[in-house]
Short mmCIF file of C-alpha atoms in Angstrom, two decimals:
data_model
loop_
_atom_site.label_atom_id
_atom_site.label_comp_id
_atom_site.label_asym_id
_atom_site.label_seq_id
_atom_site.Cartn_x
_atom_site.Cartn_y
_atom_site.Cartn_z
CA UNK A 269 119.84 57.37 104.15
CA UNK A 270 122.16 60.15 105.31
CA UNK A 271 119.28 62.64 105.46
CA UNK A 272 117.13 60.11 107.33
CA UNK A 273 119.81 59.45 109.93
CA UNK A 274 120.33 63.17 110.38
CA UNK A 275 116.57 63.75 110.86
CA UNK A 276 116.43 61.00 113.45
CA UNK A 277 119.38 62.53 115.28
CA UNK A 278 117.62 65.91 115.32
CA UNK A 279 114.43 64.34 116.67
CA UNK A 280 116.34 62.60 119.45
CA UNK A 281 118.00 65.86 120.43
CA UNK A 282 114.67 67.53 121.15
CA UNK A 283 112.63 64.67 122.57
CA UNK A 284 110.92 61.57 121.32
CA UNK A 285 107.45 63.14 121.10
CA UNK A 286 108.48 66.13 118.98
CA UNK A 287 108.49 66.08 115.20
CA UNK A 288 111.94 66.11 113.54
CA UNK A 289 113.47 69.54 113.01
CA UNK A 290 115.48 70.25 109.89
CA UNK A 291 117.89 73.17 109.96
CA UNK A 292 119.72 74.90 107.09
CA UNK A 293 122.60 77.28 107.80
CA UNK A 294 124.40 80.02 105.84
CA UNK A 295 127.36 81.82 107.40
CA UNK A 296 129.11 85.07 106.56
CA UNK A 297 132.38 83.24 105.91
CA UNK A 298 130.60 81.18 103.19
CA UNK A 299 131.67 77.92 104.81
CA UNK A 300 127.97 77.04 105.05
CA UNK A 301 125.59 77.84 102.20
CA UNK A 302 122.09 76.62 102.98
CA UNK A 303 123.87 73.62 104.49
CA UNK A 304 122.09 71.03 106.67
CA UNK A 305 122.74 71.66 110.34
CA UNK A 306 121.71 70.04 113.63
CA UNK A 307 119.71 71.34 116.56
CA UNK A 308 120.44 70.62 120.21
CA UNK A 309 118.70 70.24 123.53
CA UNK A 310 117.10 73.46 124.79
CA UNK A 311 119.56 76.08 125.97
CA UNK A 312 119.28 76.71 129.72
CA UNK A 313 120.07 80.40 129.42
CA UNK A 314 119.91 82.94 126.65
CA UNK A 315 117.41 84.17 124.09
CA UNK A 316 114.04 82.39 123.76
CA UNK A 317 111.95 82.54 120.59
CA UNK A 318 108.33 81.66 121.31
CA UNK A 319 106.08 80.76 118.40
CA UNK A 320 102.32 81.08 118.64
CA UNK A 321 100.71 79.60 115.48
CA UNK A 322 97.26 80.77 116.62
CA UNK A 323 98.28 84.40 116.12
CA UNK A 324 98.28 84.72 112.34
CA UNK A 325 99.00 87.67 110.09
CA UNK A 326 99.27 88.14 106.30
CA UNK A 327 98.96 85.32 103.79
CA UNK A 328 102.16 84.99 101.74
CA UNK A 329 102.27 85.22 97.95
CA UNK A 330 105.96 84.38 97.68
CA UNK A 331 109.52 85.54 97.11
CA UNK A 332 111.39 86.17 93.88
CA UNK A 333 113.22 88.61 91.62
CA UNK A 334 112.61 90.69 88.50
CA UNK A 335 112.99 89.32 84.98
CA UNK A 336 114.37 92.51 83.45
CA UNK A 337 115.09 92.74 79.73
CA UNK A 338 118.81 92.55 80.51
CA UNK A 339 118.34 89.45 82.69
CA UNK A 340 116.14 87.73 80.11
CA UNK A 341 118.57 88.45 77.28
CA UNK A 342 121.51 87.16 79.35
CA UNK A 343 119.77 83.91 80.27
CA UNK A 344 118.67 83.29 76.69
CA UNK A 345 121.87 84.32 74.88
CA UNK A 346 124.65 83.89 77.44
CA UNK A 347 123.97 80.21 78.18
CA UNK A 348 123.38 77.01 76.26
CA UNK A 349 119.81 75.73 76.23
CA UNK A 350 120.74 73.01 78.71
CA UNK A 351 122.41 75.51 81.06
CA UNK A 352 119.43 77.85 80.88
CA UNK A 353 116.93 75.08 81.50
CA UNK A 354 118.89 73.91 84.55
CA UNK A 355 119.11 77.44 85.99
CA UNK A 356 115.45 78.23 85.40
CA UNK A 357 114.45 74.97 87.09
CA UNK A 358 116.71 75.83 90.02
CA UNK A 359 115.21 79.30 90.38
CA UNK A 360 111.51 78.58 89.84
CA UNK A 361 110.98 75.10 91.30
CA UNK A 362 111.84 73.34 94.55
CA UNK A 363 113.03 70.20 92.79
CA UNK A 364 116.29 69.10 94.34
CA UNK A 365 117.62 72.23 96.02
CA UNK A 366 115.62 74.71 93.92
CA UNK A 367 114.76 78.14 95.29
CA UNK A 368 111.05 77.90 94.42
CA UNK A 369 110.53 81.54 93.39
CA UNK A 370 106.77 82.21 93.26
CA UNK A 371 106.78 85.93 92.45
CA UNK A 372 108.39 87.99 89.70
CA UNK A 373 108.28 91.52 88.32
CA UNK A 374 108.46 92.73 84.73
CA UNK A 375 109.18 96.19 83.36
CA UNK A 376 106.64 97.71 80.96
CA UNK A 377 109.14 98.91 78.38
CA UNK A 378 112.76 99.58 79.24
CA UNK A 379 114.47 100.19 82.56
CA UNK A 380 118.14 100.92 83.11
CA UNK A 381 118.66 97.14 82.86
CA UNK A 382 117.75 97.04 79.20
CA UNK A 383 120.08 96.99 76.22
CA UNK A 384 118.26 99.98 74.67
CA UNK A 385 115.71 102.52 75.82
CA UNK A 386 112.22 101.88 74.47
CA UNK A 387 108.53 102.03 75.28
CA UNK A 388 105.81 99.91 73.72
CA UNK A 389 104.56 102.85 71.64
CA UNK A 390 107.48 104.99 70.53
CA UNK A 391 106.89 107.85 68.09
CA UNK A 392 109.20 110.29 66.27
CA UNK A 393 109.78 113.59 68.14
CA UNK A 394 106.77 115.87 67.94
CA UNK A 395 104.32 113.11 66.98
CA UNK A 396 101.69 111.50 69.21
CA UNK A 397 99.60 108.34 69.12
CA UNK A 398 96.62 108.80 71.50
CA UNK A 399 94.76 105.84 69.99
CA UNK A 400 97.81 103.56 70.49
CA UNK A 401 97.82 102.44 66.86
CA UNK A 402 101.59 101.95 67.15
CA UNK A 403 101.45 99.88 70.35
CA UNK A 404 103.47 96.66 70.11
CA UNK A 405 104.85 94.00 72.43
CA UNK A 406 107.53 93.19 69.83
CA UNK A 407 110.45 94.30 72.08
CA UNK A 408 109.21 92.03 74.89
CA UNK A 409 108.69 89.07 72.57
CA UNK A 410 112.43 88.88 71.91
CA UNK A 411 113.48 87.65 75.37
CA UNK A 412 111.24 88.77 78.26
CA UNK A 413 108.10 86.93 77.15
CA UNK A 414 109.91 83.64 76.35
CA UNK A 415 111.76 83.75 79.68
CA UNK A 416 108.58 84.48 81.63
CA UNK A 417 106.67 81.76 79.79
CA UNK A 418 109.37 79.27 80.71
CA UNK A 419 109.19 80.34 84.36
CA UNK A 420 105.39 79.92 84.33
CA UNK A 421 105.69 76.51 82.70
CA UNK A 422 108.05 75.43 85.47
CA UNK A 423 105.90 76.96 88.21
CA UNK A 424 102.26 77.58 87.24
CA UNK A 425 101.73 79.22 90.65
CA UNK A 426 104.17 82.01 89.72
CA UNK A 427 102.54 85.44 90.10
CA UNK A 428 103.69 88.18 87.73
CA UNK A 429 103.48 91.90 88.43
CA UNK A 430 104.62 94.74 86.16
CA UNK A 431 105.76 98.37 86.44
CA UNK A 432 106.56 101.06 83.84
CA UNK A 433 109.72 103.12 84.20
CA UNK A 434 108.22 105.75 81.91
CA UNK A 435 105.21 106.47 79.77
CA UNK A 436 106.00 106.76 76.04
CA UNK A 437 107.92 109.99 75.48
CA UNK A 438 105.13 111.64 73.48
CA UNK A 439 102.88 111.53 76.58
CA UNK A 440 105.40 113.53 78.64
CA UNK A 441 106.56 117.08 79.18
CA UNK A 442 110.03 116.20 77.87
CA UNK A 443 108.84 114.29 74.76
CA UNK A 444 111.43 111.76 75.94
CA UNK A 445 111.61 108.57 77.98
CA UNK A 446 114.18 110.34 80.17
CA UNK A 447 112.87 112.67 82.90
CA UNK A 448 109.68 114.69 82.70
CA UNK A 449 106.10 114.29 83.89
CA UNK A 450 102.92 112.93 82.34
CA UNK A 451 100.91 115.59 80.50
CA UNK A 452 97.33 115.92 81.83
CA UNK A 453 95.91 115.52 78.33
CA UNK A 454 97.52 112.06 78.17
CA UNK A 455 96.33 110.68 81.54
CA UNK A 456 93.69 108.67 79.69
CA UNK A 457 96.15 107.52 77.03
CA UNK A 458 98.56 106.28 79.69
CA UNK A 459 95.78 104.29 81.37
CA UNK A 460 94.87 102.74 78.01
CA UNK A 461 98.57 101.95 77.47
CA UNK A 462 98.74 100.06 80.77
CA UNK A 463 95.52 98.14 80.13
CA UNK A 464 96.63 97.30 76.61
CA UNK A 465 99.78 95.79 78.08
CA UNK A 466 97.77 93.65 80.50
CA UNK A 467 95.45 92.45 77.73
CA UNK A 468 98.21 91.59 75.28
CA UNK A 469 100.39 89.90 77.89
CA UNK A 470 97.38 87.77 78.84
CA UNK A 471 97.06 86.80 75.17
CA UNK A 472 100.73 85.78 75.30
CA UNK A 473 99.94 83.41 78.18
CA UNK A 474 101.25 85.73 80.93
CA UNK A 475 98.59 86.95 83.37
CA UNK A 476 99.57 90.16 85.18
CA UNK A 477 98.17 89.97 88.71
CA UNK A 478 99.22 93.51 89.72
CA UNK A 479 100.43 96.81 88.27
CA UNK A 480 102.17 99.77 89.82
CA UNK A 481 101.48 103.05 88.09
CA UNK A 482 105.12 104.14 88.00
CA UNK A 483 108.42 102.79 89.25
CA UNK A 484 109.93 105.22 91.77
CA UNK A 485 107.58 108.13 91.01
CA UNK A 486 109.66 110.69 92.93
CA UNK A 487 112.84 110.02 90.95
CA UNK A 488 113.81 111.43 87.54
CA UNK A 489 117.08 109.72 86.50
CA UNK A 490 119.16 111.58 83.97
CA UNK A 491 120.37 108.66 81.85
CA UNK A 492 117.56 106.08 81.66
CA UNK A 493 113.74 106.04 81.54
CA UNK A 494 111.94 107.62 84.45
CA UNK A 495 108.97 109.86 85.18
CA UNK A 496 107.95 112.01 88.13
CA UNK A 497 104.40 111.42 89.34
CA UNK A 498 103.38 113.32 92.49
CA UNK A 499 100.56 111.96 94.65
CA UNK A 500 97.89 114.16 93.09
CA UNK A 501 98.75 112.93 89.59
CA UNK A 502 98.77 109.28 90.69
CA UNK A 503 95.40 109.73 92.36
CA UNK A 504 93.85 111.31 89.29
CA UNK A 505 95.23 108.72 86.85
CA UNK A 506 94.10 105.82 89.06
CA UNK A 507 90.79 107.27 90.19
CA UNK A 508 89.55 108.71 86.91
CA UNK A 509 91.26 106.57 84.29
CA UNK A 510 93.13 103.36 85.11
CA UNK A 511 90.85 102.02 87.84
CA UNK A 512 87.60 102.58 85.93
CA UNK A 513 89.10 101.18 82.72
CA UNK A 514 90.27 97.95 84.36
CA UNK A 515 86.83 97.60 85.93
CA UNK A 516 85.02 98.25 82.63
CA UNK A 517 87.20 95.66 80.90
CA UNK A 518 86.44 93.07 83.58
CA UNK A 519 90.16 92.67 84.35
CA UNK A 520 91.16 91.40 87.81
CA UNK A 521 94.62 93.01 87.72
CA UNK A 522 95.28 94.85 90.99
CA UNK A 523 96.71 98.36 91.33
CA UNK A 524 99.53 98.87 93.85
CA UNK A 525 100.38 102.39 95.01
CA UNK A 526 103.81 103.98 95.52
CA UNK A 527 106.54 101.48 94.40
CA UNK A 528 109.28 103.62 95.93
CA UNK A 529 111.40 103.96 99.06
CA UNK A 530 110.65 103.69 102.77
CA UNK A 531 111.71 107.30 103.44
CA UNK A 532 108.57 109.06 102.14
CA UNK A 533 105.53 107.36 103.65
CA UNK A 534 103.70 110.68 103.41
CA UNK A 535 103.46 110.23 99.63
CA UNK A 536 101.35 107.04 99.54
CA UNK A 537 99.37 108.40 102.50
CA UNK A 538 98.64 111.51 100.46
CA UNK A 539 97.60 109.59 97.35
CA UNK A 540 95.40 107.22 99.35
CA UNK A 541 93.62 110.13 101.01
CA UNK A 542 91.82 110.59 97.67
CA UNK A 543 88.71 108.46 98.23
CA UNK A 544 88.02 107.98 94.52
CA UNK A 545 91.51 106.65 93.81
CA UNK A 546 91.62 104.65 97.04
CA UNK A 547 88.74 102.35 96.05
CA UNK A 548 90.77 101.04 93.09
CA UNK A 549 93.98 100.39 95.06
CA UNK A 550 94.60 96.98 96.64
CA UNK A 551 98.05 97.46 98.13
CA UNK A 552 101.18 99.55 98.69
CA UNK A 553 104.60 98.61 97.26
CA UNK A 554 107.99 99.54 98.72
CA UNK A 555 111.71 99.75 97.82
CA UNK A 556 114.72 99.56 100.14
CA UNK A 557 117.10 102.30 99.01
CA UNK A 558 116.26 104.92 101.65
CA UNK A 559 114.41 105.06 104.95
CA UNK A 560 113.42 102.33 107.38
CA UNK A 561 111.32 99.23 106.82
CA UNK A 562 108.96 100.32 109.61
CA UNK A 563 107.42 102.79 107.13
CA UNK A 564 105.45 99.84 105.76
CA UNK A 565 103.61 99.54 109.05
CA UNK A 566 103.21 103.29 109.35
CA UNK A 567 101.09 103.32 106.19
CA UNK A 568 99.41 99.98 106.96
CA UNK A 569 98.11 101.32 110.27
CA UNK A 570 96.24 104.03 108.36
CA UNK A 571 94.99 101.63 105.67
CA UNK A 572 94.92 98.16 107.26
CA UNK A 573 92.67 96.79 104.51
CA UNK A 574 95.46 97.21 101.92
CA UNK A 575 98.07 94.55 101.21
CA UNK A 576 101.76 95.33 101.68
CA UNK A 577 104.31 94.36 99.02
CA UNK A 578 108.07 94.73 98.86
CA UNK A 579 108.92 95.09 95.17
CA UNK A 580 112.58 96.09 94.73
CA UNK A 581 116.01 96.02 96.31
CA UNK A 582 119.38 95.39 94.73
CA UNK A 583 122.62 94.16 96.16
CA UNK A 584 125.80 95.56 94.67
CA UNK A 585 129.53 95.82 94.89
CA UNK A 586 129.20 98.79 97.20
CA UNK A 587 128.58 96.16 99.90
CA UNK A 588 130.43 93.00 98.81
CA UNK A 589 131.18 91.67 102.30
CA UNK A 590 128.99 88.67 103.11
CA UNK A 591 129.36 89.11 106.87
CA UNK A 592 127.90 92.61 106.63
CA UNK A 593 125.40 92.29 103.78
CA UNK A 594 123.81 88.93 104.56
CA UNK A 595 122.49 89.99 108.00
CA UNK A 596 121.35 93.36 106.55
CA UNK A 597 119.31 91.63 103.87
CA UNK A 598 117.77 89.25 106.36
CA UNK A 599 116.98 91.99 108.90
CA UNK A 600 115.45 94.38 106.35
CA UNK A 601 114.13 92.32 103.45
CA UNK A 602 113.30 88.74 104.43
CA UNK A 603 112.52 89.30 108.10
CA UNK A 604 111.86 93.03 108.34
CA UNK A 605 109.58 93.45 105.35
CA UNK A 606 107.46 90.42 106.25
CA UNK A 607 107.23 91.37 109.92
CA UNK A 608 105.97 94.72 108.63
CA UNK A 609 103.26 93.06 106.58
CA UNK A 610 104.73 92.22 103.17
CA UNK A 611 102.87 89.45 101.35
CA UNK A 612 105.58 89.23 98.70
CA UNK A 613 109.27 90.15 98.61
CA UNK A 614 111.21 90.82 95.40
CA UNK A 615 114.83 91.44 94.58
CA UNK A 616 115.74 93.46 91.50
CA UNK A 617 117.60 91.68 88.64
CA UNK A 618 117.37 87.91 88.73
CA UNK A 619 120.60 87.59 86.71
CA UNK A 620 123.44 89.89 85.58
CA UNK A 621 126.84 89.36 83.99
CA UNK A 622 130.29 89.85 85.62
CA UNK A 623 130.26 93.50 84.45
CA UNK A 624 126.95 94.09 86.28
CA UNK A 625 124.92 94.29 83.07
CA UNK A 626 123.52 94.35 80.51
CA UNK A 627 122.39 97.87 81.36
CA UNK A 628 122.17 101.29 79.73
CA UNK A 629 122.54 104.08 82.27
CA UNK A 630 121.73 103.80 85.94
CA UNK A 631 123.51 101.43 88.29
CA UNK A 632 127.05 100.45 87.31
CA UNK A 633 127.69 97.88 90.04
CA UNK A 634 124.37 96.20 90.89
CA UNK A 635 124.42 92.44 91.46
CA UNK A 636 121.88 89.96 90.24
CA UNK A 637 120.60 87.10 92.34
CA UNK A 638 122.98 85.07 90.18
CA UNK A 639 125.88 86.12 87.97
CA UNK A 640 126.08 84.49 84.53
CA UNK A 641 129.35 84.61 82.58
CA UNK A 642 128.27 84.78 78.91
CA UNK A 643 131.68 83.46 77.82
CA UNK A 644 130.83 79.97 79.08
CA UNK A 645 127.42 80.16 80.75
CA UNK A 646 128.73 79.42 84.25
CA UNK A 647 126.61 80.57 87.19
CA UNK A 648 127.76 82.22 90.43
CA UNK A 649 125.20 82.24 93.24
CA UNK A 650 125.41 85.53 95.09
CA UNK A 651 124.56 86.73 98.59
CA UNK A 652 121.04 87.50 97.38
CA UNK A 653 120.56 83.90 96.22
CA UNK A 654 121.20 82.50 99.69
CA UNK A 655 119.37 85.28 101.57
CA UNK A 656 116.21 84.70 99.54
CA UNK A 657 116.71 80.95 99.48
CA UNK A 658 116.33 80.86 103.26
CA UNK A 659 112.71 81.92 102.71
CA UNK A 660 111.66 80.97 99.17
CA UNK A 661 112.77 77.34 99.42
CA UNK A 662 110.73 76.69 102.56
CA UNK A 663 107.87 79.23 102.80
CA UNK A 664 105.18 78.17 100.34
CA UNK A 665 102.59 80.32 98.63
CA UNK A 666 99.55 80.56 100.89
CA UNK A 667 101.59 80.34 104.10
CA UNK A 668 100.60 82.59 106.98
CA UNK A 669 103.08 84.59 108.98
CA UNK A 670 102.61 83.69 112.62
CA UNK A 671 103.68 85.27 115.88
CA UNK A 672 107.32 84.80 116.90
CA UNK A 673 108.16 86.68 120.06
CA UNK A 674 111.45 86.84 121.87
CA UNK A 675 113.08 87.85 125.12
CA UNK A 676 113.25 91.52 126.00
CA UNK A 677 117.03 91.72 125.50
CA UNK A 678 117.50 93.66 122.24
CA UNK A 679 121.31 93.41 122.32
CA UNK A 680 121.44 89.84 121.06
CA UNK A 681 121.53 90.79 117.37
CA UNK A 682 118.93 88.10 116.64
CA UNK A 683 116.08 88.79 114.20
CA UNK A 684 113.43 86.21 113.40
CA UNK A 685 110.17 85.54 111.58
CA UNK A 686 107.92 82.46 111.48
CA UNK A 687 105.38 81.06 109.03
CA UNK A 688 102.79 78.29 109.00
CA UNK A 689 102.75 76.52 105.64
CA UNK A 690 99.52 75.30 104.01
CA UNK A 691 100.59 71.69 104.68
CA UNK A 692 100.72 72.34 108.43
CA UNK A 693 104.49 72.68 108.67
CA UNK A 694 106.23 75.50 110.49
CA UNK A 695 109.15 77.58 109.19
CA UNK A 696 111.32 79.75 111.43
CA UNK A 697 114.07 82.00 110.02
CA UNK A 698 116.65 83.46 112.44
CA UNK A 699 119.49 85.85 111.61
CA UNK A 700 122.42 86.88 113.80
CA UNK A 701 123.86 90.31 113.01
CA UNK A 702 126.14 90.23 116.08
CA UNK A 703 129.90 89.79 115.89
CA UNK A 704 129.75 86.70 118.14
CA UNK A 705 127.74 83.45 118.14
CA UNK A 706 124.34 83.57 119.83
CA UNK A 707 122.65 80.68 121.67
CA UNK A 708 118.87 80.51 121.87
CA UNK A 709 115.95 78.23 122.51
CA UNK A 710 112.89 77.81 120.29
CA UNK A 711 109.57 77.05 121.94
CA UNK A 712 106.43 76.12 119.97
CA UNK A 713 103.45 73.82 120.56
CA UNK A 714 104.91 70.32 120.83
CA UNK A 715 108.39 71.59 120.07
CA UNK A 716 111.39 72.79 122.08
CA UNK A 717 115.01 72.83 120.97
CA UNK A 718 118.22 74.84 121.16
CA UNK A 719 120.69 76.19 118.64
CA UNK A 720 123.91 78.20 118.50
CA UNK A 721 123.97 80.53 115.49
CA UNK A 722 127.41 81.74 114.31
CA UNK A 723 128.16 85.43 113.93
CA UNK A 724 126.65 86.89 110.73
CA UNK A 725 124.82 83.60 110.22
CA UNK A 726 121.30 82.75 109.09
CA UNK A 727 119.38 79.57 109.85
CA UNK A 728 116.01 78.27 108.67
CA UNK A 729 114.25 75.63 110.77
CA UNK A 730 111.35 73.57 109.44
CA UNK A 731 109.25 70.96 111.23
#
């Protein structure tokens, strides 16, 4: 009854002929956390956001976060079964106030957020296994596969992608998971390794809709798995090995190029200039740790037929202030990446503990979307939870991004993006990075209303 009365009040505020507008607000002072809010009559002066649903862009696949080995272990061993079931339902469905994650990412073997370093075909130093006789999903069957199966059972629409942090050490110049490059004589073996993973995960009930060839291919970390793969190597592995093998096997799994930061758009452009490799690539994946989100569009202009994906960003204690970090995440990840073409947007770890783990090497102060205390299984919902919730809870798989234009004044601090859901509903997300409240009017077909957004606040409107 309370929700009904509130909806009626909102409808009255904007006119009897308009459909009711629901609004959900999060503020940098944490006094509002995806809290119901009310709209007002149109503002006479100030910023105007004009929505044109006839101008449509990319079709959305969803929002989500990675189920790393550390996250999966924590959820399965740091909580009771009832606690875990409740959290998984909250993350992967829209029941009640669930986030409705529809996209996730797995690591093929270990990342830094694993309790040990491993591949799926480890060999003693000096030994090789080109026929993959030693290949095994056993490490993933412990926690990652059960956690992912549960997520898929809760949300059958969930799409799962996967990325390796390193080839098995015996395929590399270092004979180690740490640092090094892929040896040319093992390009074919690495492709077989990737396809074997896809086939065996499918047999486990987990279809992999997309692969990236290598996580962060221009980075060789010194204390956890990684592998440098320059554009020429990526093109040769995709064009001569992985692409043809997936095709020969009749597998529909897509190949996404790059999977690294915004600051080096020249690298995916270079790889994609290889015509043989290009015909097997369906999209380009990006991370947030350097550069500007506009790089996504820079590459998309050259290859408009390719999908854009945003596949990793992590919050951390280097930026703990909500009033600073919440608007940054909205401007760059939720709003920025989608305005620059992203069909899907992923955070890094879905869950970490109060010590920012489990991890082995790498980041010492990364946050998960949620923090789970393994002493008692309690859950803390972090900045990332609410930032992503402003999109994932309301923007459904299959939605189209639509045009949302604003006034010419760029000093307002307002960023926005709009979507048309498959059911005909409209979603508008607005963020205010300014230090003062901002008043604005929203105009759309059959709809006109006003709102005052607090400093460092985010609001999602749906109607």
